[in-house]
Amino acid sequence: MDSGMRRIAIGAMGGTIAMMPDETGGGVTPSLTADDLLAAVPSLTEIAEITAVTLAGAPSPHLTMADLVAAYQFCVAQAECGADGIVLTHGTDTLEETAYFLDLVWDRDIPLILTGAMRAPSEPSADGPGNLVAAVRAASCPELAGMGVLVVANDEVHLARTVAKTHATATWTFASPGWGPIARLAEDITVMMRPARRPAALPVPDPRQVKIPVLESTAADDGWAIDAVAHDNPDGIVLASLGVGHLSVPARDAAVRAVRSGLPVIFASRTGAGPTLTRAYGYAGSESDLLDLGLIGAGYLTARKARLLLHVLLCAGHTDLAAAFAEYGA
Ligand code: ASP
């Protein structure tokens, strides 16, 4: 019988939200299934008609590209079966990367929400149950449809494109530096902002390992790490560069050697917020110089998200990477 409630599919991928201490008294490890997560919050069944599946009982540092592609396939299958919204529970360490990866390839309009927890269910102030309820409410909210992949935590809703884990331990860790949340949950869900545009979905990559290291540039960077990595046959290099996209002269020279050897070299801002620029500075190693020398700016993408975009573009056989970064990094 049709309950009239929205149909929400939950895929559990592990993380602290699903971790418990074992008998030996060591640290928490993943042990809870999707059904366990549901059982801890009986009120969920008053919000929506829930289907829950355990996809991966893993700490997020253990998740592979194959796990991410499998999560995507789960979401597509649930959408085909008539789900009105989808929630993935996930470890917070790499949550923003899985969310952004899915955002790049997700071409449906139903809400696809990621959530997690900073405190394990065994702790007195566990945030998992509240975040799960908030995520199911958000996934059931028609106003949040068509916005791409979203992250819900601490009663805030963030775009996958902008969200980052910004604190190692705080429950308010998820933020969109430089932008802010697009919606808040209180008694109702208040949607304040919609993205002006949503770039077209890209083809789902095969889960092969693509070698794209992220290197953070530092003060007095001698360029050694860039040369060392470039000699080890990567598929590309992402530099977390200084400010609006700057490198020391030795780092710039090493990056140019990598470009001339045929490697795509992307530079993002290591600041964590704000874009790489194109024409504000004109010295050797400045953003305009790097662009002239064939490097590609990541725009508003953090280095770790630029790495995922490059991965998906390379797997899709994109040849005009600069144009793609201008489109997806804006
Ligand atoms: N290490 C955990 C994970 O990402 C942390 C968390 O879930 O908050 O799986």
Short mmCIF file of C-alpha atoms and ligand atoms in Angstrom, two decimals:
data_model
loop_
_atom_site.label_atom_id
_atom_site.label_comp_id
_atom_site.label_asym_id
_atom_site.label_seq_id
_atom_site.Cartn_x
_atom_site.Cartn_y
_atom_site.Cartn_z
CA MET A 1 0.00 0.00 0.00
CA ASP A 2 1.30 3.46 -0.85
CA SER A 3 2.07 5.29 2.41
CA GLY A 4 2.26 8.64 0.62
CA MET A 5 5.72 9.11 2.14
CA ARG A 6 8.81 9.87 0.04
CA ARG A 7 10.91 6.82 -0.76
CA ILE A 8 14.49 7.27 0.41
CA ALA A 9 17.34 4.82 -0.20
CA ILE A 10 20.23 4.78 2.27
CA GLY A 11 23.60 3.32 1.28
CA ALA A 12 25.99 2.83 4.20
CA MET A 13 29.66 3.17 3.27
CA GLY A 14 31.22 3.03 6.75
CA GLY A 15 32.97 5.86 8.60
CA THR A 16 32.76 6.95 12.22
CA ILE A 17 28.96 7.03 11.99
CA ALA A 18 29.16 3.21 11.79
CA MET A 19 32.08 2.61 14.17
CA MET A 20 32.09 1.00 17.62
CA PRO A 21 34.83 0.08 20.10
CA ASP A 22 35.67 -3.61 20.20
CA GLU A 23 36.10 -5.74 23.34
CA THR A 24 39.86 -5.13 23.47
CA GLY A 25 39.33 -1.48 24.37
CA GLY A 26 41.15 -0.15 21.32
CA GLY A 27 39.91 2.64 19.07
CA VAL A 28 36.64 2.44 17.19
CA THR A 29 36.42 0.50 13.91
CA PRO A 30 33.58 0.07 11.39
CA SER A 31 31.09 -2.54 12.55
CA LEU A 32 27.55 -1.21 12.09
CA THR A 33 25.43 -2.10 9.08
CA ALA A 34 22.85 0.05 7.36
CA ASP A 35 20.16 -1.77 9.36
CA ASP A 36 21.98 -0.98 12.62
CA LEU A 37 22.09 2.72 11.69
CA LEU A 38 18.36 2.66 11.02
CA ALA A 39 17.59 0.78 14.23
CA ALA A 40 19.34 3.52 16.23
CA VAL A 41 16.92 6.14 14.90
CA PRO A 42 13.41 4.60 14.87
CA SER A 43 11.85 8.00 14.05
CA LEU A 44 13.30 7.79 10.54
CA THR A 45 10.41 5.60 9.47
CA GLU A 46 8.03 8.44 10.35
CA ILE A 47 9.87 10.74 7.92
CA ALA A 48 10.17 8.51 4.86
CA GLU A 49 9.80 5.00 3.50
CA ILE A 50 13.36 3.73 3.82
CA THR A 51 15.38 1.10 1.97
CA ALA A 52 18.80 0.59 3.55
CA VAL A 53 21.76 -1.28 2.07
CA THR A 54 25.30 -1.74 3.41
CA LEU A 55 27.66 -0.85 0.57
CA ALA A 56 31.04 -0.80 2.32
CA GLY A 57 31.93 -1.08 6.00
CA ALA A 58 35.10 0.94 5.62
CA PRO A 59 36.89 3.86 7.19
CA SER A 60 36.93 6.42 4.39
CA PRO A 61 40.74 6.35 4.04
CA HIS A 62 40.29 2.74 2.87
CA LEU A 63 37.75 3.49 0.13
CA THR A 64 38.95 2.95 -3.43
CA MET A 65 37.84 4.35 -6.77
CA ALA A 66 36.02 1.04 -7.27
CA ASP A 67 34.00 1.72 -4.09
CA LEU A 68 33.09 5.18 -5.37
CA VAL A 69 31.97 3.82 -8.74
CA ALA A 70 29.97 1.10 -6.92
CA ALA A 71 28.29 3.80 -4.81
CA TYR A 72 27.38 5.64 -8.01
CA GLN A 73 25.92 2.42 -9.46
CA PHE A 74 23.87 1.92 -6.27
CA CYS A 75 22.49 5.46 -6.59
CA VAL A 76 21.55 4.94 -10.24
CA ALA A 77 19.87 1.61 -9.45
CA GLN A 78 17.88 3.19 -6.61
CA ALA A 79 16.83 6.10 -8.84
CA GLU A 80 15.69 3.60 -11.50
CA CYS A 81 13.66 1.77 -8.84
CA GLY A 82 11.78 4.97 -8.05
CA ALA A 83 13.63 6.41 -5.05
CA ASP A 84 12.70 10.05 -4.40
CA GLY A 85 16.04 10.73 -2.77
CA ILE A 86 19.25 8.97 -1.75
CA VAL A 87 21.45 9.23 1.34
CA LEU A 88 24.98 7.84 1.56
CA THR A 89 26.56 7.57 5.00
CA HIS A 90 30.34 7.95 4.75
CA GLY A 91 33.47 8.64 6.75
CA THR A 92 34.12 12.34 7.07
CA ASP A 93 37.83 12.23 6.15
CA THR A 94 37.24 11.86 2.40
CA LEU A 95 33.51 12.64 2.30
CA GLU A 96 33.99 15.84 0.31
CA GLU A 97 35.90 13.91 -2.35
CA THR A 98 33.30 11.17 -2.77
CA ALA A 99 30.59 13.86 -2.86
CA TYR A 100 32.45 15.82 -5.54
CA PHE A 101 33.23 12.70 -7.58
CA LEU A 102 29.54 11.75 -7.56
CA ASP A 103 28.60 15.33 -8.39
CA LEU A 104 30.76 15.17 -11.52
CA VAL A 105 28.97 12.09 -12.85
CA TRP A 106 25.45 12.38 -11.35
CA ASP A 107 22.93 13.46 -13.98
CA ARG A 108 19.68 12.94 -12.06
CA ASP A 109 17.57 15.53 -10.33
CA ILE A 110 16.56 13.65 -7.18
CA PRO A 111 18.53 14.76 -4.10
CA LEU A 112 21.68 12.74 -3.49
CA ILE A 113 22.96 13.51 0.00
CA LEU A 114 26.13 12.47 1.83
CA THR A 115 26.42 12.58 5.59
CA GLY A 116 28.65 11.21 8.34
CA ALA A 117 29.60 11.76 11.94
CA MET A 118 32.54 13.15 13.88
CA ARG A 119 31.69 11.21 17.05
CA ALA A 120 31.10 7.47 17.16
CA PRO A 121 27.68 6.11 18.22
CA SER A 122 29.23 4.93 21.51
CA GLU A 123 30.02 8.52 22.56
CA PRO A 124 27.48 10.44 24.69
CA SER A 125 27.30 13.30 22.20
CA ALA A 126 27.24 11.21 19.03
CA ASP A 127 26.25 13.35 16.04
CA GLY A 128 25.48 10.48 13.65
CA PRO A 129 21.79 9.97 14.47
CA GLY A 130 20.99 13.69 14.13
CA ASN A 131 22.95 13.95 10.89
CA LEU A 132 21.20 10.88 9.49
CA VAL A 133 17.75 12.27 10.30
CA ALA A 134 18.74 15.61 8.74
CA ALA A 135 20.06 13.86 5.64
CA VAL A 136 16.84 11.86 5.19
CA ARG A 137 14.79 15.03 5.65
CA ALA A 138 16.95 16.79 3.05
CA ALA A 139 16.69 13.85 0.65
CA SER A 140 12.90 14.05 1.02
CA CYS A 141 12.83 17.78 0.27
CA PRO A 142 11.71 18.55 -3.32
CA GLU A 143 13.25 22.02 -3.06
CA LEU A 144 16.69 20.41 -2.84
CA ALA A 145 16.22 18.56 -6.14
CA GLY A 146 18.32 19.46 -9.18
CA MET A 147 21.19 20.92 -7.14
CA GLY A 148 23.68 18.12 -7.75
CA VAL A 149 25.18 16.19 -4.86
CA LEU A 150 24.79 17.75 -1.41
CA VAL A 151 26.42 17.25 1.98
CA VAL A 152 24.27 17.52 5.11
CA ALA A 153 25.79 17.80 8.58
CA ASN A 154 25.25 19.92 11.68
CA ASP A 155 21.86 21.07 10.30
CA GLU A 156 23.47 22.65 7.23
CA VAL A 157 23.28 21.74 3.55
CA HIS A 158 26.36 22.29 1.37
CA LEU A 159 27.08 21.86 -2.33
CA ALA A 160 29.56 19.07 -3.10
CA ARG A 161 31.48 21.58 -5.22
CA THR A 162 32.14 23.92 -2.30
CA VAL A 163 32.14 21.76 0.83
CA ALA A 164 35.28 20.85 2.78
CA LYS A 165 36.14 19.21 6.09
CA THR A 166 37.59 22.22 7.89
CA HIS A 167 38.30 20.94 11.41
CA ALA A 168 39.85 17.67 12.55
CA THR A 169 37.45 17.05 15.45
CA ALA A 170 34.61 19.61 15.59
CA THR A 171 31.06 18.58 14.75
CA TRP A 172 30.77 21.80 12.71
CA THR A 173 33.62 20.60 10.51
CA PHE A 174 31.75 20.75 7.19
CA ALA A 175 31.76 24.22 5.71
CA SER A 176 31.91 25.83 2.28
CA PRO A 177 34.78 28.29 2.78
CA GLY A 178 34.11 31.51 0.94
CA TRP A 179 30.51 30.51 0.13
CA GLY A 180 28.55 29.12 3.07
CA PRO A 181 25.72 26.60 3.22
CA ILE A 182 22.88 26.75 0.70
CA ALA A 183 20.20 25.65 3.19
CA ARG A 184 19.58 25.10 6.88
CA LEU A 185 17.46 22.62 8.80
CA ALA A 186 15.38 23.76 11.76
CA GLU A 187 11.70 22.91 12.14
CA ASP A 188 11.57 23.24 8.34
CA ILE A 189 14.26 23.26 5.68
CA THR A 190 15.03 26.77 4.47
CA VAL A 191 16.73 26.86 1.09
CA MET A 192 18.52 30.20 0.75
CA MET A 193 20.53 29.72 -2.43
CA ARG A 194 20.58 27.69 -5.61
CA PRO A 195 23.69 27.27 -7.77
CA ALA A 196 23.44 29.51 -10.85
CA ARG A 197 24.51 26.63 -13.06
CA ARG A 198 25.26 22.96 -12.86
CA PRO A 199 27.92 21.76 -15.31
CA ALA A 200 26.92 18.74 -17.45
CA ALA A 201 27.57 15.30 -15.96
CA LEU A 202 30.75 13.61 -17.15
CA PRO A 203 31.16 9.92 -18.07
CA VAL A 204 31.73 7.57 -15.14
CA PRO A 205 35.41 6.53 -15.20
CA ASP A 206 36.48 2.92 -15.07
CA PRO A 207 37.82 2.37 -11.57
CA ARG A 208 41.44 1.87 -12.66
CA GLN A 209 44.00 3.63 -10.56
CA VAL A 210 44.99 6.89 -12.20
CA LYS A 211 48.24 8.30 -10.85
CA ILE A 212 47.65 11.97 -10.07
CA PRO A 213 49.62 13.13 -7.03
CA VAL A 214 48.78 16.35 -5.23
CA LEU A 215 51.86 18.32 -4.22
CA GLU A 216 51.64 21.31 -1.92
CA SER A 217 54.02 24.10 -2.80
CA THR A 218 55.74 25.84 0.10
CA ALA A 219 57.83 28.87 0.85
CA ALA A 220 61.27 28.48 -0.73
CA ASP A 221 60.09 25.49 -2.77
CA ASP A 222 63.11 24.10 -4.64
CA GLY A 223 60.96 22.15 -7.15
CA TRP A 224 62.59 18.85 -6.21
CA ALA A 225 59.31 17.05 -5.44
CA ILE A 226 57.76 18.07 -8.77
CA ASP A 227 60.78 16.74 -10.69
CA ALA A 228 60.84 13.54 -8.63
CA VAL A 229 57.15 12.83 -9.21
CA ALA A 230 57.27 13.80 -12.89
CA HIS A 231 60.00 11.22 -13.47
CA ASP A 232 57.81 8.43 -12.08
CA ASN A 233 55.28 8.44 -14.96
CA PRO A 234 52.21 9.98 -13.35
CA ASP A 235 49.11 10.68 -15.45
CA GLY A 236 49.16 14.29 -14.30
CA ILE A 237 50.15 16.47 -11.36
CA VAL A 238 48.04 18.78 -9.22
CA LEU A 239 49.89 21.53 -7.40
CA ALA A 240 48.38 23.17 -4.34
CA SER A 241 50.05 26.45 -5.21
CA LEU A 242 50.43 29.68 -3.26
CA GLY A 243 47.70 32.31 -3.04
CA VAL A 244 45.91 32.87 -6.35
CA GLY A 245 48.19 30.40 -8.16
CA HIS A 246 51.85 31.19 -7.58
CA LEU A 247 55.06 29.14 -7.45
CA SER A 248 58.68 29.85 -6.59
CA VAL A 249 60.89 30.11 -9.67
CA PRO A 250 62.49 26.65 -9.15
CA ALA A 251 59.03 25.07 -8.65
CA ARG A 252 57.74 26.90 -11.73
CA ASP A 253 60.72 25.65 -13.76
CA ALA A 254 60.13 22.07 -12.59
CA ALA A 255 56.42 22.35 -13.41
CA VAL A 256 57.28 23.61 -16.90
CA ARG A 257 59.61 20.64 -17.41
CA ALA A 258 56.67 18.38 -16.49
CA VAL A 259 54.35 20.18 -18.93
CA ARG A 260 56.95 19.95 -21.69
CA SER A 261 57.23 16.20 -21.07
CA GLY A 262 53.52 15.95 -21.92
CA LEU A 263 51.99 15.90 -18.43
CA PRO A 264 48.88 17.90 -17.54
CA VAL A 265 49.86 20.11 -14.60
CA ILE A 266 47.03 21.79 -12.71
CA PHE A 267 47.54 24.52 -10.13
CA ALA A 268 44.95 25.11 -7.41
CA SER A 269 45.10 27.54 -4.50
CA ARG A 270 46.46 26.00 -1.31
CA THR A 271 44.52 28.56 0.75
CA GLY A 272 41.38 26.38 0.77
CA ALA A 273 39.05 29.13 -0.44
CA GLY A 274 38.83 31.44 -3.40
CA PRO A 275 39.94 30.97 -7.00
CA THR A 276 43.16 30.84 -8.92
CA LEU A 277 43.35 34.01 -11.01
CA THR A 278 44.44 34.51 -14.60
CA ARG A 279 45.88 38.00 -15.11
CA ALA A 280 46.42 39.84 -11.82
CA TYR A 281 50.19 39.22 -11.44
CA GLY A 282 52.89 39.17 -14.09
CA TYR A 283 56.13 37.92 -12.49
CA ALA A 284 57.90 34.60 -13.11
CA GLY A 285 55.87 31.94 -11.29
CA SER A 286 52.72 34.07 -11.15
CA GLU A 287 49.39 32.71 -12.35
CA SER A 288 49.56 34.54 -15.71
CA ASP A 289 53.08 33.19 -16.28
CA LEU A 290 52.03 29.63 -15.37
CA LEU A 291 49.09 29.81 -17.77
CA ASP A 292 51.33 31.15 -20.55
CA LEU A 293 53.66 28.21 -19.93
CA GLY A 294 50.87 25.63 -20.37
CA LEU A 295 49.80 24.91 -16.78
CA ILE A 296 46.05 24.88 -16.08
CA GLY A 297 44.32 26.79 -13.28
CA ALA A 298 41.83 24.94 -11.07
CA GLY A 299 39.62 28.00 -10.50
CA TYR A 300 37.59 27.53 -7.34
CA LEU A 301 38.40 23.82 -6.97
CA THR A 302 40.64 22.74 -4.13
CA ALA A 303 43.61 20.64 -5.17
CA ARG A 304 41.94 17.44 -4.00
CA LYS A 305 38.83 18.17 -6.06
CA ALA A 306 40.92 19.27 -9.06
CA ARG A 307 42.58 15.87 -8.85
CA LEU A 308 39.20 14.11 -9.15
CA LEU A 309 38.14 16.29 -12.06
CA LEU A 310 41.41 15.53 -13.86
CA HIS A 311 40.90 11.82 -13.18
CA VAL A 312 37.40 11.83 -14.66
CA LEU A 313 38.45 13.97 -17.65
CA LEU A 314 41.46 11.78 -18.46
CA CYS A 315 39.37 8.60 -18.26
CA ALA A 316 36.81 10.22 -20.58
CA GLY A 317 39.58 11.01 -23.09
CA HIS A 318 39.12 14.79 -22.86
CA THR A 319 41.77 16.60 -24.84
CA ASP A 320 40.95 20.23 -24.06
CA LEU A 321 41.66 20.07 -20.33
CA ALA A 322 42.07 23.83 -19.99
CA ALA A 323 38.56 24.43 -21.36
CA ALA A 324 37.15 21.72 -19.08
CA PHE A 325 38.80 23.26 -16.00
CA ALA A 326 37.47 26.68 -17.00
CA GLU A 327 33.97 25.15 -17.15
CA TYR A 328 34.03 22.90 -14.06
CA GLY A 329 36.32 25.02 -11.89
CA ALA A 330 34.30 28.21 -12.23
N1 ASP B 1 38.38 8.19 9.90
C1 ASP B 1 36.95 8.30 9.82
C2 ASP B 1 36.52 8.07 8.37
O1 ASP B 1 36.64 8.98 7.57
C3 ASP B 1 36.52 9.62 10.30
C4 ASP B 1 35.07 9.91 10.22
O2 ASP B 1 34.25 9.16 9.73
O3 ASP B 1 34.73 10.99 10.72
O4 ASP B 1 36.09 7.00 8.08
#
